[in-house]
Coordinates of C-alpha atoms in Angstrom, one line a residue:
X5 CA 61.2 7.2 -16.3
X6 CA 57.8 9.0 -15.3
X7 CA 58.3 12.6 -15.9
X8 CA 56.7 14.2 -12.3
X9 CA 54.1 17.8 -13.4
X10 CA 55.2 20.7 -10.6
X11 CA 52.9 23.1 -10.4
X12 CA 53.5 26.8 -10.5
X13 CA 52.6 28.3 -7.2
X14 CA 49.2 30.4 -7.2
X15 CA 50.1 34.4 -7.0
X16 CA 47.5 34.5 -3.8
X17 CA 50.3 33.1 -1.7
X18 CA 52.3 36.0 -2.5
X19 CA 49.8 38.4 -1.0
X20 CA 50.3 39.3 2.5
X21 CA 48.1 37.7 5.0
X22 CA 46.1 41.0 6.0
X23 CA 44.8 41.1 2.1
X24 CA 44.3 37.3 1.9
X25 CA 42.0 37.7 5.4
X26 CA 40.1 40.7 3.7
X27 CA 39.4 38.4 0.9
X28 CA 38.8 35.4 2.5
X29 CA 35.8 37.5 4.6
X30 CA 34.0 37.0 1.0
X31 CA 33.6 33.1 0.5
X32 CA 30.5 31.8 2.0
X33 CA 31.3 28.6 5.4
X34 CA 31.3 26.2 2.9
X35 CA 34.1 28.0 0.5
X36 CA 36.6 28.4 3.7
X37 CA 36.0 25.0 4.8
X38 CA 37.0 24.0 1.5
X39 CA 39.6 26.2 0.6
X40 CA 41.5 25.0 4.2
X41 CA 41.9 22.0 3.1
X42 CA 44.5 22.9 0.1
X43 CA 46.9 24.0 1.8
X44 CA 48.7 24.5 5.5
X45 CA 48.7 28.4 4.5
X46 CA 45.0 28.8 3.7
X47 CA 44.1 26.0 6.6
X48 CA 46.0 28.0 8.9
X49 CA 43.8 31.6 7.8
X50 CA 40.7 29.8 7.2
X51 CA 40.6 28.8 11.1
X52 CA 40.9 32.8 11.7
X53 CA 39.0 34.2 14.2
X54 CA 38.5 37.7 12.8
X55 CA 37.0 35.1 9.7
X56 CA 34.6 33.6 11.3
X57 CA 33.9 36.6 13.7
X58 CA 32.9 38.3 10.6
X59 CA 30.7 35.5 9.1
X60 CA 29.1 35.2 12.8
X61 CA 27.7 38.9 12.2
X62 CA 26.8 38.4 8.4
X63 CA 25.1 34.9 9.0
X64 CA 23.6 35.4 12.5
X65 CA 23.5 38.9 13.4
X66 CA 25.9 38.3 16.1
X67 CA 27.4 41.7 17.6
X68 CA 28.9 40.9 20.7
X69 CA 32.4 39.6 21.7
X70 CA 32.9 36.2 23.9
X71 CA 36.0 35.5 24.9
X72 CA 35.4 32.3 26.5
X73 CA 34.7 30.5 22.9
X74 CA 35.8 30.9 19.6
X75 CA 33.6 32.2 17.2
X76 CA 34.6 29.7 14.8
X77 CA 32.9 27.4 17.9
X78 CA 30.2 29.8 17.7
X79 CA 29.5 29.6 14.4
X80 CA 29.2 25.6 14.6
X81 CA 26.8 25.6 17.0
X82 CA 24.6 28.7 15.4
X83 CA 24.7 26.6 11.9
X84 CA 22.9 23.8 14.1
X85 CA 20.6 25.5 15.3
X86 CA 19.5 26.7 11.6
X87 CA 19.6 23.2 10.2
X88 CA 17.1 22.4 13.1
X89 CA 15.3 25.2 12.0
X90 CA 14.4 23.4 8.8
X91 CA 13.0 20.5 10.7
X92 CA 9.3 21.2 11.2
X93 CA 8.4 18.3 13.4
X94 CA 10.8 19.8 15.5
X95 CA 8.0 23.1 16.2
X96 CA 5.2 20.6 16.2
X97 CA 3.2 21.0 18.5
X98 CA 3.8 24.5 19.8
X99 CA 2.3 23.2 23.3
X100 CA 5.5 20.8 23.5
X101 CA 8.0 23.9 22.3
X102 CA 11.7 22.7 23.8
X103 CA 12.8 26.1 25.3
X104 CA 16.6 24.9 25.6
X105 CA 16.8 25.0 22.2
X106 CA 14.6 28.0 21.1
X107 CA 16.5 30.5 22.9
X108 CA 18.9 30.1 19.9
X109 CA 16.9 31.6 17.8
X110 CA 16.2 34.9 20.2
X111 CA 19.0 36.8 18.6
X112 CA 17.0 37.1 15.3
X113 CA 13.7 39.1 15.4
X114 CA 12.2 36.9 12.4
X115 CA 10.8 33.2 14.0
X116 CA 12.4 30.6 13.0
X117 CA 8.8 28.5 11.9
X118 CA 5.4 30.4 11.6
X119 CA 3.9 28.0 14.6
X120 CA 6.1 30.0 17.0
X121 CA 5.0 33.5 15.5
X122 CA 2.8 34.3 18.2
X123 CA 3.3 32.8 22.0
X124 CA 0.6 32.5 24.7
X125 CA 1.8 34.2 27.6
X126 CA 3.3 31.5 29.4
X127 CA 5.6 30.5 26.5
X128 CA 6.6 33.8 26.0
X129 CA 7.5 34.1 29.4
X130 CA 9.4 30.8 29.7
X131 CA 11.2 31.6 26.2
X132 CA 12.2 34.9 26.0
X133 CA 12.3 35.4 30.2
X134 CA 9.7 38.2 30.6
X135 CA 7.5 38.9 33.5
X136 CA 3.4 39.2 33.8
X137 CA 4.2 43.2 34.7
X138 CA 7.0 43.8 31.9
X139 CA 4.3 42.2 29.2
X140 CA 1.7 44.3 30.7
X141 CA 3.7 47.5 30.8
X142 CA 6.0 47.2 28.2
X143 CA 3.9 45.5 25.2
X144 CA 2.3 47.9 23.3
X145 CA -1.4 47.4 22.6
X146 CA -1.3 49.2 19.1
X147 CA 1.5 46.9 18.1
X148 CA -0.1 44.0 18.9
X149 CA -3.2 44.9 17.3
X150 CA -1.3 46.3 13.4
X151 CA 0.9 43.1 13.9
X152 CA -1.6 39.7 14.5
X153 CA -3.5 38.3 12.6
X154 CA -6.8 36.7 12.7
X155 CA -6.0 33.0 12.6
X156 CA -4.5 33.8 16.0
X157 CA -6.5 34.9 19.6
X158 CA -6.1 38.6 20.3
X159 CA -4.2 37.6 23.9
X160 CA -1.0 35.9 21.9
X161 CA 2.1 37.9 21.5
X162 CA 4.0 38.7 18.6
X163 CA 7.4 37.5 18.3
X164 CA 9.1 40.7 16.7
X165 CA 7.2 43.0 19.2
X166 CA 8.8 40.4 22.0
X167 CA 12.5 41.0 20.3
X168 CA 11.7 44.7 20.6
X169 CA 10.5 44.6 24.4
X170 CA 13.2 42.3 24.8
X171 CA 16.1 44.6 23.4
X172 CA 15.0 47.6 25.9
X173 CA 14.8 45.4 28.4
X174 CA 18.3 44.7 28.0
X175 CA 18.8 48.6 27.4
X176 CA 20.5 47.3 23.9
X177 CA 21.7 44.9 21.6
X178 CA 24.8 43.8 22.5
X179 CA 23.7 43.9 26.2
X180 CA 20.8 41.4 24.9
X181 CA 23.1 39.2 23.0
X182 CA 25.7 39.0 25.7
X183 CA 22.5 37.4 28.0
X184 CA 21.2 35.3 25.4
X185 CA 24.7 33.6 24.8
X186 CA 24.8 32.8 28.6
X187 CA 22.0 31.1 28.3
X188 CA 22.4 29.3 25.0
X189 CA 25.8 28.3 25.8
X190 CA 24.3 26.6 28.8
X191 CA 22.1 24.6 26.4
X192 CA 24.4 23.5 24.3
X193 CA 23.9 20.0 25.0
X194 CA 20.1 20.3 24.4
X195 CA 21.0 21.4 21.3
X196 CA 23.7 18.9 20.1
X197 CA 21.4 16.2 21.0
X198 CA 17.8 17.3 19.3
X199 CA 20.2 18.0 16.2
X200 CA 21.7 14.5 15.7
X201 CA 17.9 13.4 16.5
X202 CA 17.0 15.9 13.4
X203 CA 20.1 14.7 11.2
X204 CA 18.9 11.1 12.0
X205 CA 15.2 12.0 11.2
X206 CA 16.1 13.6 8.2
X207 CA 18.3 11.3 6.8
X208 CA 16.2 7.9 7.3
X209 CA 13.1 10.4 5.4
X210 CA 15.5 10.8 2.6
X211 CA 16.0 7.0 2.6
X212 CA 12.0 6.4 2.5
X213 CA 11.9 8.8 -0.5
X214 CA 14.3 7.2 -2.1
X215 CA 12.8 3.9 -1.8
X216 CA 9.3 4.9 -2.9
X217 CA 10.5 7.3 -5.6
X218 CA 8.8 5.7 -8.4
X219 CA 10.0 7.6 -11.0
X220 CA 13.0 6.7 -10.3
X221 CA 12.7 3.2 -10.7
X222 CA 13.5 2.6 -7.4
X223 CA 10.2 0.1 -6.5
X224 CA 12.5 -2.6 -8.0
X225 CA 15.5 -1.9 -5.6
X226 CA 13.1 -1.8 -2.7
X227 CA 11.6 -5.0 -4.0
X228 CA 14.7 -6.5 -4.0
X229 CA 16.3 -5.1 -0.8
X230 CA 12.9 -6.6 1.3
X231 CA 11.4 -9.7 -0.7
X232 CA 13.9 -11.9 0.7
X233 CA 13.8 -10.2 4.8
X234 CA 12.0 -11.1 7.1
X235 CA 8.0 -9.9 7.7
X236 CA 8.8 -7.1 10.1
X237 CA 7.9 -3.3 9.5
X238 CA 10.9 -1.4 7.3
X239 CA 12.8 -4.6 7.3
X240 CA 15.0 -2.5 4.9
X241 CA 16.3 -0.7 7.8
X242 CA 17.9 -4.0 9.1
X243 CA 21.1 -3.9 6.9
X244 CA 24.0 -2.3 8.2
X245 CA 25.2 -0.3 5.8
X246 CA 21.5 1.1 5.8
X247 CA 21.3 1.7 9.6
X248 CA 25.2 3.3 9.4
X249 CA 23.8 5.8 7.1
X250 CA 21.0 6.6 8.7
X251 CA 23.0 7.2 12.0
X252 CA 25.7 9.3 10.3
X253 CA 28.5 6.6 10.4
X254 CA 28.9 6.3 6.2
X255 CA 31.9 8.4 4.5
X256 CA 30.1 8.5 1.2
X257 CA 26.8 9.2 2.6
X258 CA 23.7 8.8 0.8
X259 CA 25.6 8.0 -2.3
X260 CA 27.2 5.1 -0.7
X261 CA 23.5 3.9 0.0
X262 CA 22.5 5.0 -3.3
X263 CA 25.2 2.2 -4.7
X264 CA 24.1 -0.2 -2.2
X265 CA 20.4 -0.6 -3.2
X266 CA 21.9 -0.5 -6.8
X267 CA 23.6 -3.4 -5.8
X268 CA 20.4 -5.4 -3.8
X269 CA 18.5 -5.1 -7.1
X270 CA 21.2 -5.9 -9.3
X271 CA 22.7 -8.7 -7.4
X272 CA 19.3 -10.6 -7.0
X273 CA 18.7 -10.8 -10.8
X274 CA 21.9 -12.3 -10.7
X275 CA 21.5 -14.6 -7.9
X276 CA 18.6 -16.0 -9.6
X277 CA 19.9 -16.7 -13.0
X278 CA 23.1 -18.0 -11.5
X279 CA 21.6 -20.7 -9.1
X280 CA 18.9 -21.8 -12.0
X281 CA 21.6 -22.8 -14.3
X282 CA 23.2 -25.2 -12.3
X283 CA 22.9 -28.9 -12.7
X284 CA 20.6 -29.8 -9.9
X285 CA 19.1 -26.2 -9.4
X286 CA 18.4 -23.8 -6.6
X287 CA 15.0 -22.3 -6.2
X288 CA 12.5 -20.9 -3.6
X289 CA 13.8 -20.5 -0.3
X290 CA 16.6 -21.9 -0.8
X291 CA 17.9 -19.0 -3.2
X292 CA 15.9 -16.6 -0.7
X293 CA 18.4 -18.1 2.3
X294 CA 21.3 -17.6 -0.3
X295 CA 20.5 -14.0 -0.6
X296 CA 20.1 -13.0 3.2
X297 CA 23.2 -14.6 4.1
X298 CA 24.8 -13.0 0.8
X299 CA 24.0 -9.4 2.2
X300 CA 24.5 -10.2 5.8
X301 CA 28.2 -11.3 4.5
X302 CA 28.4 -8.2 2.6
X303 CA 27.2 -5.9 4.7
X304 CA 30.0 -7.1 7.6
X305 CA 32.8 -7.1 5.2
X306 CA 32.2 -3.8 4.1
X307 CA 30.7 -2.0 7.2
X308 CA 34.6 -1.0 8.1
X309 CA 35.2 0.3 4.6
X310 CA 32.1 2.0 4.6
X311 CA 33.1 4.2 7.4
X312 CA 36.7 5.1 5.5
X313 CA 35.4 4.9 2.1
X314 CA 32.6 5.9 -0.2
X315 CA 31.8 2.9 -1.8
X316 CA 30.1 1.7 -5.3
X317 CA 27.8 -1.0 -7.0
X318 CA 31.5 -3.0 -7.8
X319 CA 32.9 -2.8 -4.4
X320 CA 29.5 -4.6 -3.4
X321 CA 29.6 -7.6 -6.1
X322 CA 33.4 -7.7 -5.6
X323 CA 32.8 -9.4 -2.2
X324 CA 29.3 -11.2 -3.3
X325 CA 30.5 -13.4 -6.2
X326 CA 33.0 -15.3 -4.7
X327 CA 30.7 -15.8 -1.9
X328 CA 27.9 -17.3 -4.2
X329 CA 30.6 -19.2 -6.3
X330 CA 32.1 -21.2 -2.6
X331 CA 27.8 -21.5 -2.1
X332 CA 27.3 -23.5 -5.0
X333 CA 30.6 -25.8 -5.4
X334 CA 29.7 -26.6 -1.8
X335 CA 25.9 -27.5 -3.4
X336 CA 27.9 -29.2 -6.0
X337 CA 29.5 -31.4 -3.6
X338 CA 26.2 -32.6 -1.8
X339 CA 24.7 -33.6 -5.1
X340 CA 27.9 -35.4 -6.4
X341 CA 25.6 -38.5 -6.6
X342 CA 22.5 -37.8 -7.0
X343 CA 19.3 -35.6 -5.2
X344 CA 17.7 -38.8 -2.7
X345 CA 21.9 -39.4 -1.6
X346 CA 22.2 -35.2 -0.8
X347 CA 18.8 -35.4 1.2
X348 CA 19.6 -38.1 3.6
X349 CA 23.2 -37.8 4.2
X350 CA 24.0 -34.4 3.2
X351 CA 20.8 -31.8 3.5
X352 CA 21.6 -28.0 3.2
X353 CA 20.1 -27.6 6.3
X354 CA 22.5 -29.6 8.1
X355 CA 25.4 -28.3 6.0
X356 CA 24.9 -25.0 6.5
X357 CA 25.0 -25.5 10.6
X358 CA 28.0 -26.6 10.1
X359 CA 31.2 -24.2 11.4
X360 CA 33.8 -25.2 8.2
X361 CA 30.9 -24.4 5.9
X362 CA 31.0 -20.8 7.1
X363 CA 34.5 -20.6 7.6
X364 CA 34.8 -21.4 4.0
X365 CA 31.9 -19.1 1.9
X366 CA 33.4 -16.0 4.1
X367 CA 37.5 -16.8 4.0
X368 CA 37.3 -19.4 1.3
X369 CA 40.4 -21.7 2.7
X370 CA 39.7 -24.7 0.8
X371 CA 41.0 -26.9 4.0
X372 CA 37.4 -25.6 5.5
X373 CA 35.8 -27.0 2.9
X374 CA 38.1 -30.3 2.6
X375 CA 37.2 -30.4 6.8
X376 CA 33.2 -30.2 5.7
X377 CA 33.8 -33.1 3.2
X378 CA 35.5 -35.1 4.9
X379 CA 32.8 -34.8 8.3
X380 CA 30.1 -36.0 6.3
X381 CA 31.9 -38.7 4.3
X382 CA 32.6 -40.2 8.0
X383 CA 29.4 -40.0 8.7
X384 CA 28.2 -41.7 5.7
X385 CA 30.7 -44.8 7.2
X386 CA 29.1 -44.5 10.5
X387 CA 25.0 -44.6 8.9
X388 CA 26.3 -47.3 6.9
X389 CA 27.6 -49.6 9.7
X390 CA 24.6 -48.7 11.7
X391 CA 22.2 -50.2 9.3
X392 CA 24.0 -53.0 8.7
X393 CA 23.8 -53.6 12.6
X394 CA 20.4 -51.9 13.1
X395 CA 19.5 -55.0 15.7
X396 CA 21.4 -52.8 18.3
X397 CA 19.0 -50.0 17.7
X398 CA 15.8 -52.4 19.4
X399 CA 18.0 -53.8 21.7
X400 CA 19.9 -50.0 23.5
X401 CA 17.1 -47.9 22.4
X402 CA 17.0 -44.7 20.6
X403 CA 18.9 -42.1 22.9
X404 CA 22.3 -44.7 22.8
X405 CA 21.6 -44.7 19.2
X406 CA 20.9 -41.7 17.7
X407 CA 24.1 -39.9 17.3
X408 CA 24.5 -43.2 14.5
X409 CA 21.8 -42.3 12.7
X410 CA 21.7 -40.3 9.1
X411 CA 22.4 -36.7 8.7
X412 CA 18.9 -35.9 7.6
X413 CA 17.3 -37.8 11.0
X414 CA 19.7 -35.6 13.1
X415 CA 18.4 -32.4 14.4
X416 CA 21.8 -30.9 15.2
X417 CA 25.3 -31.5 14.2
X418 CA 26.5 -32.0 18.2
X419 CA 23.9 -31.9 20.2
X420 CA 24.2 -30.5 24.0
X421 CA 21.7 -32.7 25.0
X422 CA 24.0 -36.0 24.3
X423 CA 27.3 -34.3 24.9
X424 CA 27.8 -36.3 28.1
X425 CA 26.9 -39.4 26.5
X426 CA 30.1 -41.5 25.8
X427 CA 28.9 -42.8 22.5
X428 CA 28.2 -38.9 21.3
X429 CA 31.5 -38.5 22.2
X430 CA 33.1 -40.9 20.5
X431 CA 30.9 -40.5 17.1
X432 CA 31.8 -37.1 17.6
X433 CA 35.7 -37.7 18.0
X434 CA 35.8 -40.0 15.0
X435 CA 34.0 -37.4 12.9
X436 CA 36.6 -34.5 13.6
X437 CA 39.8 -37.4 13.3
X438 CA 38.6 -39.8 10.7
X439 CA 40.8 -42.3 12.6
X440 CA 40.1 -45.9 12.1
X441 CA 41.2 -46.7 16.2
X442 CA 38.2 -44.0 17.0
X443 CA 35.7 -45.7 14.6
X444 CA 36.7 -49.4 16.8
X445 CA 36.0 -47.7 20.2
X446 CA 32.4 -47.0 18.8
X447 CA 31.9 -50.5 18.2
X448 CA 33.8 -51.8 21.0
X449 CA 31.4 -49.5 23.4
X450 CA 28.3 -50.3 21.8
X451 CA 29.2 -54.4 22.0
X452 CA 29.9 -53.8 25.7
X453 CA 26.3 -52.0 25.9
X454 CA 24.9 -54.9 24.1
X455 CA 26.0 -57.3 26.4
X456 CA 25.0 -55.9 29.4
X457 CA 21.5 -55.4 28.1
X458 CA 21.5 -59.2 26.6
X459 CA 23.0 -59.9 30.1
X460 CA 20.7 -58.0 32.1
X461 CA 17.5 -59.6 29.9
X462 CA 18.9 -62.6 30.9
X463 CA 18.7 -62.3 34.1
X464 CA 15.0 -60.8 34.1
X465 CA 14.3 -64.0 31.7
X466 CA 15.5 -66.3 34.7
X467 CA 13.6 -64.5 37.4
X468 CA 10.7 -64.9 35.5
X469 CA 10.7 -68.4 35.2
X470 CA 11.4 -69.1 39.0
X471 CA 8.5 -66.6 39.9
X472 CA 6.3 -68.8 37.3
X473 CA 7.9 -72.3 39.0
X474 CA 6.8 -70.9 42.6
X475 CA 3.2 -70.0 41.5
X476 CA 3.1 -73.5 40.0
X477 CA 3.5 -75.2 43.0
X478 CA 1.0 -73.6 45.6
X479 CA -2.4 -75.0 45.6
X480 CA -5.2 -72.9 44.1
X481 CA -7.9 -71.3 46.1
X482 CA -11.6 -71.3 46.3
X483 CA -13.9 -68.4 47.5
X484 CA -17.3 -67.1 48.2
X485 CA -18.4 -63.4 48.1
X486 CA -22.2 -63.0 48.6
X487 CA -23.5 -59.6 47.7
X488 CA -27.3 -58.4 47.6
X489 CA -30.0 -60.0 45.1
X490 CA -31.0 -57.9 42.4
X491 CA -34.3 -58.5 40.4
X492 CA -33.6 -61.3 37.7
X493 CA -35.2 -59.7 34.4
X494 CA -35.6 -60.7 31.0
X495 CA -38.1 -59.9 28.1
X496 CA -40.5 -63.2 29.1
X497 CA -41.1 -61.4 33.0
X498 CA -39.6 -62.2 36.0
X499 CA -38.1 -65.3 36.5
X500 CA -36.9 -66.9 39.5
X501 CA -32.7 -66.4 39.9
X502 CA -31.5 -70.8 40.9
X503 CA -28.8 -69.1 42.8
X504 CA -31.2 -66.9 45.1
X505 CA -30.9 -67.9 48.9
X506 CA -33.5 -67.7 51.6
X507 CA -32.1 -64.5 53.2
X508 CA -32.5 -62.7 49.6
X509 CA -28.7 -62.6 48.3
X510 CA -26.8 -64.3 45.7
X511 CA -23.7 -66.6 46.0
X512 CA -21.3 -66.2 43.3
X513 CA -18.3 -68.9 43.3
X514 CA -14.8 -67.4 42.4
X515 CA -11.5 -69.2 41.2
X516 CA -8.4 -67.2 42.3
X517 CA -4.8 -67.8 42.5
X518 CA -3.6 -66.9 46.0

């Protein structure tokens, strides 16, 4: 029997709470967010206010009590604000500065990027909510003069002098940060949305570096994740699992991409080697159509796992070999006699249209696949007794006929455009049933059609013959149609015309059948 390991309890849980807070005020966000996840007594403590209260005024400066919010709350959306901090195209260009989101930052007297360190007047009126008079009045011209610098014009203001004007303006600190939370609080949506926007910038750079890291070896993978895409711009960014990292949707993250392009490079190699070792090989673009239905496969069967899970390189083959296997003993099948037999009656093309053929590569139910067999062996029965009767084709045309014809001659599998057309219908019906009572009722139809075409040529054949009998009997009809004489030429000179009359115009004799 498996001998269970009990762990000795640690001696911090035999300290009171008011020491374990003291010593809890210690660890950094990212140690309490940790540590609450060991147990219900240090999840319980970690969550404390007077924590987080604490790492509010050591992180952020924050002096000032708000009952309405936590500060753990408070906190969270502070951290944002830095992380957006870090995201220069967020500052650039100053002229497009989003002041629903800056006046996070008007708690600290340092600027959060160098391109806000000195405002025009108009932005430092719109940020920090100063008037023309209280800049003129309050804003110190020495200041201004020790504290800018000469990449800037003399009429820009500095931001620490602002943070100064703006503190006695308040007539404190507290007082100022009790005004500036009113109004970043009512902001906080402004803020939540241009930090996913930064979160999703940041992490789809990270992906490009990634990609074009070439020290890294990772040209092959990107060679391998768009050789086979389509021509469009990034055509990386097309998978799923990509595009789920990218939009924060991946519980492994960036490693889980990480294993994923691993896997692209990897798998074609494989791919490749695989499908040029079978008996009747599979090159170009059919191994390139191969592939993107591989990772289109993959990348649905795993996008639910990948939200759950963090996934690797194995987890990826795992579901792409037995896909690849069921894609070639299907390719087996249509070459089971030979190439010229798989291109007329069986041609990937029309295979792959079919809905068993998917059904089987993605569940692998071998009745799917018996189903696909045993469609196209029907067919084969229904090509063959069409050529041996191919006389029906000249006689009922091509649109009674083509649903008889072979596989590789048929643009679709059931086409919408015959689906109303009884003989469709019934080609159709003794495809899915195989019954020999279905295949009759083809013929039966079609020898019905053919005798009411024989019939009806009959019948044009006989009313052509009396129309022939009728002309026949009348008498035929003599005419003259005089129009005006034109000069009678020829290389010798003029020469009289025979037929010329005395008034100057010729008469021509015509035979006509009235």
């Amino acid at each position: 029997m498996e001998s269970r390991i009990i762990l000795p309890p640690s001696l911090l849980t035999h300290l009171g709470e008011e020491v374990l807070v003291l010593i809890l005020e210690y660890l950094d966000f990212r140690s309490l967010v940790m540590l609450g996840k060991t147990c219900r007594l240090f999840n319980r403590l970690c969550l404390s206010n007077l924590i987080w209260r604490h790492r509010c005024r050591v992180d952020f400066g924050l002096k000032t009590r708000w009952p309405e919010y936590t500060f753990i709350y408070l906190y969270e959306m502070f951290y944002k604000a830095e992380v957006l901090k870090n995201d220069h195209n967020f500052f650039r260009p100053v002229s497009q500065l989003k002041t629903s989101v800056i006046v996070w930052y008007l708690l600290n007297p340092v600027p959060p990027s160098q391109s806000v360190s000195h405002l025009t007047a108009s932005q430092a009126k719109s940020i920090w909510g100063l008037t023309d008079d209280e800049l003129e009045s309050n804003y110190h011209e020495s200041d201004r003069d020790r504290d800018i610098q000469d990449d800037f014009p003399s009429n820009n203001y500095e931001w620490t002098s602002l943070y100064k004007l703006f503190v006695r303006k308040h007539g404190g600190i507290r007082q100022m940060q009790s005004y500036v939370l009113k109004r970043c609080l009512r902001n906080r949506q402004a803020l939540e949305e241009h930090f996913q926007l930064s979160l999703h910038s940041s992490r789809q750079q990270k992906w490009y570096q990634f990609l074009e890291d070439r020290d890294a070896g990772n040209r092959k993978a990107l060679k391998a994740l768009t050789e086979h895409m389509p021509r469009v711009t990034h055509s990386y960014m097309l998978h799923q699992i990509t595009a789920m990292y990218i939009d924060g949707h991946l519980k492994g993250g960036f490693q889980t991409v990480e294993a994923y392009a691993g896997f692209c490079g990897y798998f074609k190699n494989w791919l490749d080697t695989k499908s040029i070792k079978l008996s009747v090989p599979r090159q170009g673009e059919m191994v390139a159509e191969d592939y993107r239905a591989c990772l289109e496969y993959v990348n649905s069967e795993l996008a639910r796992h990948a939200e759950e899970l963090e996934l690797t390189v194995n987890d990826f083959m795992s579901k792409a070999k037995p896909y690849v296997e069921r894609l070639h003993e299907v390719w087996m099948w249509q070459n089971q006699n030979d190439t010229a037999y798989r291109k007329e009656h069986r041609p990937s093309s029309v295979v792959r249209r079919h809905k068993c053929y998917r059904e089987f590569l993605e569940k692998g139910n071998l009745e799917d696949f018996t189903r696909l067999k045993m469609y196209f062996e029907r067919k084969e029965i229904v090509v063959a007794w069409f050529k041996e009767n191919n006389w029906l084709h000249a006689l009922l045309g091509d649109f009674v006929m083509r649903p008889l014809r072979p596989a590789c001659l048929s643009s679709e599998l059931s086409s919408s455009h015959f689906s109303s057309d009884c003989v469709s219908s019934l080609v159709q019906r003794f495809l899915e049933t195989g019954y020999r009572s279905d295949f009759n009722k083809i013929r039966m139809k079609l020898s019905e059609m053919g005798s009411l075409e024989i019939q009806n040529f009959v019948r044009k054949s006989r009313q052509l013959r009396e129309s022939i009998q009728q002309d026949i009997m009348k008498e035929d009809r003599v005419y003259v149609s005089d129009y005006e004489d034109r000069p009678f030429m020829n290389f010798l000179g003029s020469v009289r015309d025979p037929f010329r009359t005395e008034y100057g115009r010729r008469r021509i004799e015509v035979v006509t059948l009235d």
